Coordinates of C-alpha atoms in Angstrom, one line a residue:
M1 CA 45.1 24.9 28.2
F2 CA 42.7 22.1 28.5
G3 CA 45.4 19.7 29.7
A4 CA 46.5 22.6 32.3
I5 CA 43.1 22.8 33.7
I6 CA 42.7 18.8 34.0
F7 CA 46.0 18.8 35.7
L8 CA 45.1 21.4 38.1
G9 CA 41.5 20.1 38.7
V10 CA 42.8 16.5 39.4
T11 CA 45.6 17.9 41.8
L12 CA 43.1 19.5 44.0
M13 CA 41.0 16.2 43.7
H14 CA 43.8 14.4 45.4
L15 CA 44.6 16.8 48.1
Y16 CA 40.9 16.9 49.0
V17 CA 40.5 12.9 48.9
F18 CA 43.8 12.2 50.9
W19 CA 42.9 14.8 53.4
R20 CA 39.5 13.5 54.0
A21 CA 40.8 9.9 53.9
G22 CA 43.0 10.8 57.0
S23 CA 39.9 11.4 58.9
V24 CA 38.4 8.0 58.3
P25 CA 38.8 5.8 61.5
F26 CA 39.5 2.7 59.8
L27 CA 42.6 4.2 57.9
R28 CA 43.5 6.6 60.8
R29 CA 44.1 3.8 63.1
R30 CA 46.2 1.9 60.4
F31 CA 48.1 4.6 58.6
S32 CA 49.6 8.1 59.7
R33 CA 48.8 11.1 57.6
K34 CA 52.4 11.1 56.0
V35 CA 51.9 7.4 54.8
L36 CA 48.3 8.5 53.5
F37 CA 49.6 11.6 51.6
G38 CA 52.8 9.7 50.5
A39 CA 50.4 7.1 48.6
G40 CA 48.5 9.9 47.2
G41 CA 51.7 11.3 45.8
V42 CA 52.6 8.1 44.2
F43 CA 49.1 7.8 42.5
W44 CA 49.3 11.5 41.5
S45 CA 52.5 10.8 39.7
V46 CA 50.9 7.9 37.9
F47 CA 48.1 10.2 36.8
C48 CA 50.8 12.9 35.7
F49 CA 52.5 10.1 33.4
G50 CA 49.0 9.2 31.9
L51 CA 48.3 12.7 31.1
F52 CA 51.4 13.8 29.8
S53 CA 53.3 10.6 28.4
G54 CA 50.5 8.0 27.9
H55 CA 50.1 8.6 24.3
S56 CA 53.7 7.7 23.7
P57 CA 54.4 4.4 21.8
G58 CA 55.1 1.3 23.6
M59 CA 53.3 -1.1 26.0
L60 CA 54.7 0.4 29.3
S61 CA 53.4 3.8 28.3
G62 CA 50.2 2.7 27.1
T63 CA 49.6 0.7 30.5
L64 CA 50.7 3.6 32.6
G65 CA 48.5 5.9 30.5
L66 CA 45.5 3.5 30.9
L67 CA 46.0 3.5 34.8
G68 CA 46.6 7.3 35.1
M69 CA 43.4 8.0 33.0
D70 CA 41.3 5.3 35.2
W71 CA 42.7 6.9 38.4
M72 CA 41.7 10.2 37.3
A73 CA 38.2 8.8 37.3
V74 CA 38.4 7.1 40.5
M75 CA 39.5 10.5 42.0
F76 CA 36.5 12.2 40.5
L77 CA 34.0 9.7 42.1
A78 CA 35.7 9.8 45.4
T79 CA 35.6 13.7 45.4
V80 CA 32.0 13.5 44.4
C81 CA 31.0 10.9 47.3
L82 CA 33.3 12.7 49.8
L83 CA 31.7 16.1 48.9
A84 CA 28.0 14.8 49.3
V85 CA 29.0 13.6 52.8
D86 CA 30.5 16.9 53.6
L87 CA 27.7 19.1 52.3
L88 CA 25.3 16.7 54.4
T89 CA 27.4 17.1 57.7
G90 CA 28.3 20.8 57.0
F91 CA 32.1 19.8 56.3
G92 CA 32.0 18.0 59.8
L93 CA 30.3 21.0 61.8
L94 CA 27.2 19.0 61.9
L95 CA 26.8 15.4 62.9
R96 CA 30.5 15.5 64.2
A97 CA 30.4 12.0 65.7
P98 CA 29.2 10.1 62.5
A99 CA 31.1 12.3 60.0
P100 CA 34.4 10.6 59.9
S101 CA 32.7 7.0 59.6
L102 CA 30.4 8.4 56.8
R103 CA 33.4 9.5 55.0
G104 CA 34.6 5.9 55.0
L105 CA 31.3 4.8 53.4
A106 CA 31.9 7.5 50.7
L107 CA 35.1 6.0 49.9
V108 CA 33.6 2.7 49.7
A109 CA 30.8 3.9 47.4
A110 CA 33.4 5.3 45.1
G111 CA 35.2 2.0 45.0
V112 CA 32.0 0.3 44.0
L113 CA 31.1 3.0 41.5
S114 CA 34.5 2.8 40.1
M115 CA 34.4 -1.0 39.6
T116 CA 31.2 -0.4 37.9
A117 CA 32.4 2.1 35.6
V118 CA 35.3 -0.1 34.8
V119 CA 33.0 -3.0 33.8
Q120 CA 30.8 -1.1 31.8
G121 CA 33.7 0.8 30.1
L122 CA 35.0 -2.6 28.8
R123 CA 31.5 -3.6 27.4
P124 CA 31.2 -3.4 23.6
P125 CA 28.9 -0.5 22.4
V126 CA 25.2 -1.1 22.2
V127 CA 23.3 -0.7 19.0
Q128 CA 20.7 2.1 19.0
R129 CA 17.9 2.0 17.0
Y130 CA 16.0 4.9 15.5
E131 CA 13.4 5.5 12.6
V132 CA 13.2 9.0 11.3
Q133 CA 10.5 10.2 8.7
L134 CA 13.1 12.4 6.6
P135 CA 11.4 15.3 4.5
G136 CA 12.1 15.0 0.5
L137 CA 13.2 11.4 0.8
P138 CA 12.3 9.7 -2.3
R139 CA 9.6 6.7 -1.9
Q140 CA 12.1 4.4 -3.4
M141 CA 14.7 5.1 -0.5
D142 CA 12.2 4.3 2.2
G143 CA 13.9 2.0 4.5
T144 CA 17.3 3.3 3.9
V145 CA 19.8 2.3 7.0
V146 CA 22.5 5.0 8.0
V147 CA 24.7 3.6 10.7
A148 CA 27.0 5.9 12.5
M149 CA 29.9 5.9 14.9
S150 CA 31.3 8.7 16.9
D151 CA 34.0 9.3 19.4
M152 CA 36.1 6.0 18.9
H153 CA 39.1 7.6 20.1
V154 CA 41.3 4.6 18.5
G155 CA 44.9 4.9 19.3
T156 CA 46.9 4.0 22.5
L157 CA 44.1 2.7 24.7
L158 CA 41.7 1.4 22.0
D159 CA 43.5 -0.8 19.7
R160 CA 43.2 -2.8 16.5
R161 CA 41.4 -5.9 18.1
W162 CA 38.7 -3.3 19.6
L163 CA 38.3 -1.4 16.2
E164 CA 37.9 -4.9 14.4
G165 CA 34.9 -5.6 16.8
R166 CA 33.4 -2.2 15.9
I167 CA 33.8 -3.0 12.1
A168 CA 32.1 -6.4 12.7
Q169 CA 29.1 -4.9 14.5
V170 CA 28.6 -2.4 11.7
R171 CA 28.7 -5.1 9.0
A172 CA 26.1 -7.1 10.9
E173 CA 23.7 -4.1 10.5
R174 CA 23.9 -4.4 6.6
P175 CA 24.1 -0.6 6.5
D176 CA 23.4 1.4 3.2
L177 CA 25.3 4.2 4.4
V178 CA 27.9 4.5 7.0
V179 CA 28.9 7.9 8.6
L180 CA 31.7 8.7 11.0
L181 CA 31.0 11.6 13.2
G182 CA 34.5 12.6 14.3
D183 CA 37.3 11.8 17.0
I184 CA 37.7 8.6 14.9
F185 CA 41.5 8.5 16.3
E186 CA 43.0 10.0 19.7
G187 CA 44.7 12.6 17.7
H188 CA 48.4 12.6 19.2
G189 CA 50.4 12.0 16.0
R190 CA 49.5 9.9 13.2
P191 CA 47.8 6.7 14.0
E192 CA 49.4 3.3 13.3
N193 CA 49.0 1.9 9.8
E194 CA 47.4 -1.1 11.1
L195 CA 44.6 1.0 12.4
I196 CA 44.0 2.8 9.1
E197 CA 44.0 -0.6 7.6
V198 CA 41.3 -1.9 9.7
L199 CA 38.9 1.0 8.7
H200 CA 39.4 0.0 5.1
G201 CA 36.9 -2.9 6.0
L202 CA 34.3 -0.3 6.4
S203 CA 31.9 -0.4 3.2
A204 CA 28.4 0.2 2.1
P205 CA 26.5 0.7 -1.0
M206 CA 26.0 4.3 -0.7
G207 CA 29.6 4.9 0.6
V208 CA 31.5 5.6 3.8
W209 CA 31.5 9.3 4.9
A210 CA 33.0 11.2 7.8
V211 CA 33.6 14.6 9.2
L212 CA 36.5 15.8 11.4
G213 CA 36.0 16.1 15.0
N214 CA 38.2 18.1 17.4
H215 CA 40.6 15.3 18.1
E216 CA 41.4 15.2 14.5
F217 CA 43.0 18.8 14.9
H218 CA 45.3 17.7 17.8
G219 CA 49.0 16.7 17.5
N220 CA 51.6 17.6 15.0
D221 CA 49.1 17.6 12.2
P222 CA 46.3 20.1 12.7
T223 CA 44.7 19.3 9.2
G224 CA 42.9 16.0 9.9
A225 CA 45.0 14.5 7.4
P226 CA 45.2 11.0 8.7
L227 CA 41.4 10.6 8.5
M228 CA 41.2 12.4 4.9
N229 CA 43.6 9.8 3.6
I230 CA 42.1 6.7 4.3
D231 CA 41.1 5.0 1.1
G232 CA 37.2 4.5 0.8
V233 CA 36.3 7.1 3.5
R234 CA 35.2 10.5 1.9
V235 CA 35.6 13.6 4.4
L236 CA 33.0 16.2 4.2
G237 CA 34.7 19.5 5.2
N238 CA 32.1 22.3 5.0
S239 CA 30.4 20.8 2.0
W240 CA 27.7 18.6 0.8
A241 CA 27.5 15.6 -1.5
E242 CA 24.2 13.8 -3.3
V243 CA 24.9 10.2 -2.5
R244 CA 21.8 9.2 -4.4
P245 CA 19.3 11.4 -6.5
G246 CA 17.1 12.9 -3.8
L247 CA 19.5 12.3 -0.7
I248 CA 22.0 14.9 0.2
L249 CA 24.7 14.5 2.9
A250 CA 26.7 17.5 4.3
G251 CA 29.2 17.9 6.6
V252 CA 31.0 20.6 8.7
D253 CA 34.4 20.4 10.4
D254 CA 34.0 20.6 14.1
L255 CA 32.6 23.6 15.2
T256 CA 34.5 24.1 18.3
A257 CA 37.5 24.8 16.1
N258 CA 35.7 27.8 14.6
H259 CA 33.8 29.1 17.7
G260 CA 36.5 31.5 19.1
S261 CA 36.1 33.4 15.7
G262 CA 32.4 33.2 15.6
S263 CA 32.3 31.5 12.2
D264 CA 30.8 28.2 13.3
G265 CA 27.4 29.4 11.9
E266 CA 29.3 30.3 8.6
A267 CA 30.3 26.8 8.4
V268 CA 27.0 25.3 8.5
S269 CA 25.8 27.7 5.8
E270 CA 28.8 27.0 3.5
A271 CA 28.2 23.1 4.0
L272 CA 24.4 23.5 3.0
G273 CA 24.7 26.2 0.5
G274 CA 24.1 25.4 -3.3
R275 CA 22.8 21.9 -2.8
P276 CA 20.2 20.6 -5.0
A277 CA 16.6 19.9 -3.8
G278 CA 16.0 16.6 -1.9
A279 CA 16.2 15.1 1.7
T280 CA 19.3 16.7 3.6
I281 CA 21.5 14.9 6.6
L282 CA 23.8 17.2 8.2
L283 CA 26.7 15.5 10.0
S284 CA 28.5 17.7 12.6
H285 CA 30.7 16.3 15.3
T286 CA 29.7 19.1 17.9
P287 CA 25.8 19.5 18.4
W288 CA 25.9 23.1 17.9
Q289 CA 24.1 25.2 15.4
A290 CA 21.0 23.0 15.1
E291 CA 18.6 25.9 14.8
K292 CA 20.7 27.2 11.9
A293 CA 20.8 23.9 10.3
A294 CA 17.0 23.5 10.6
A295 CA 16.3 27.0 9.0
E296 CA 18.7 25.8 6.2
G297 CA 16.1 23.1 5.4
T298 CA 17.9 20.1 7.0
G299 CA 16.0 17.2 7.8
L300 CA 18.2 15.3 9.9
M301 CA 21.4 16.0 12.0
L302 CA 23.7 13.5 13.3
S303 CA 26.4 14.6 16.1
G304 CA 28.6 13.2 19.1
H305 CA 31.2 14.9 21.3
T306 CA 29.3 14.7 24.4
H307 CA 29.9 11.1 25.0
G308 CA 26.8 11.3 27.3
G309 CA 28.8 12.5 29.8
Q310 CA 30.6 9.2 30.0
I311 CA 30.9 9.0 33.9
W312 CA 28.0 10.2 36.0
P313 CA 27.5 12.7 37.4
F314 CA 30.0 14.6 34.8
G315 CA 27.2 14.6 32.5
Y316 CA 25.1 17.5 34.5
L317 CA 28.2 19.6 33.8
V318 CA 28.4 18.6 30.1
R319 CA 24.7 19.5 29.8
R320 CA 25.3 23.2 30.6
I321 CA 27.5 23.4 27.6
Y322 CA 25.8 21.1 25.0
P323 CA 22.0 21.3 25.9
L324 CA 21.5 18.8 23.1
F325 CA 23.2 15.9 25.0
E326 CA 22.1 12.8 24.0
G327 CA 19.3 10.7 22.2
S328 CA 16.9 12.3 19.8
Y329 CA 15.5 15.9 19.6
D330 CA 13.1 17.7 17.6
V331 CA 14.4 21.1 16.7
N332 CA 11.9 23.4 14.7
G333 CA 10.8 20.3 12.8
M334 CA 14.5 18.8 12.2
T335 CA 15.4 15.7 14.1
V336 CA 18.7 15.6 15.7
I337 CA 20.4 12.4 17.0
I338 CA 23.2 12.6 19.4
C339 CA 25.7 9.6 19.7
R340 CA 27.0 8.9 23.5
G341 CA 30.0 7.8 21.6
T342 CA 31.3 4.7 20.4
G343 CA 34.5 4.3 22.4
T344 CA 35.8 6.3 25.4
W345 CA 38.3 9.2 25.9
G346 CA 40.5 9.4 28.9
P347 CA 39.2 6.6 31.3
R348 CA 38.3 3.4 29.8
M349 CA 35.4 3.9 31.9
R350 CA 31.6 4.6 31.8
L351 CA 29.1 4.9 34.2
W352 CA 25.3 4.6 33.4
R353 CA 26.1 5.8 29.8
P354 CA 26.9 2.9 27.5
A355 CA 28.8 3.3 24.4
E356 CA 26.7 3.1 21.5
I357 CA 26.5 2.9 17.5
L358 CA 23.5 4.4 15.9
R359 CA 21.3 2.4 13.2
V360 CA 18.9 5.0 11.7
T361 CA 16.3 3.8 9.3
L362 CA 15.1 6.7 7.0
R363 CA 11.3 6.8 6.1
A364 CA 9.7 8.9 3.5
A365 CA 6.8 10.9 4.2
P366 CA 3.5 9.2 3.6
E367 CA 1.9 9.8 0.2
R368 CA -1.1 12.2 0.4
P369 CA -4.6 11.0 -0.4
V370 CA -5.6 11.7 -4.2
N371 CA -9.2 12.9 -5.1
G372 CA -10.4 12.6 -1.5
E373 CA -9.2 9.1 -0.9
T374 CA -8.5 8.0 2.5

């Protein structure tokens, strides 16, 4: 269903963009409408191949997949720019004379934005640093460093070399605890063994922990088994573990998988139920049920999934579904941090929303004065 929606939406964008391109004076003088729509058909075909076959093994499939997905983003930006001009000109009913030339400027703007998005999408993720006072954290654990990665989507488009770079970034932060917040692999079939081997390079004194994202449930194996079978990575499936006395790490399977049945709240309760006293960190790929987690006594919730919208202005739509969108929030006394994603999904492009790795330093609550001392 999701693929069908993307296919229909991008097809409509192609029709709209190339229809409007035919009215631009520069293009109209040089190309007939048949030529323009023929070119549109070729690019549409590349997009279709990228959507439906781009995850197949092989260099040719991977290259065409990348081109198809990037072209989808170009069409999105062109649609946004052209639509802005059409709204300004009343779809050509107002400002009749300059409207065609303004559409040409819109296409130029879309090209500039697309090139900017490609450059930003190819840059390595930034390390975003936070300090969080975690209720119940033992004093001896003050300064504990948690490093988190989310939405890497490693597979056809993001390969071993890219993943090795991210492992090196994590190591450089000298974490005490590493967490993977889901969508580690693209999810269309089992990932290559060499990618799994690279993940073996992750290590931390308190362990490497993970939760499943929605893409771990894609493909021929809907159990998330590839991630669950990586040596040295422990997956928390609606469960908790005491990583050190006084520090509990809990995790839920992706909440969107259970949302249709209304059992996502039950997953949070199951993950947090029966745990010992102490500071609690909840890992949840999708940033839902934060109020529920806060009510259960969680001190910190780490999530991903939103990609920060990845390509502006798509984030305005994403915010309507995920009000906890990116960055840090306070939800009834609990800190929630949403990772924009360490990789990219679909297009290897980002616009104004750089990829990131989270570095969270845990702080114990300050000791209360004794006998009136200040």
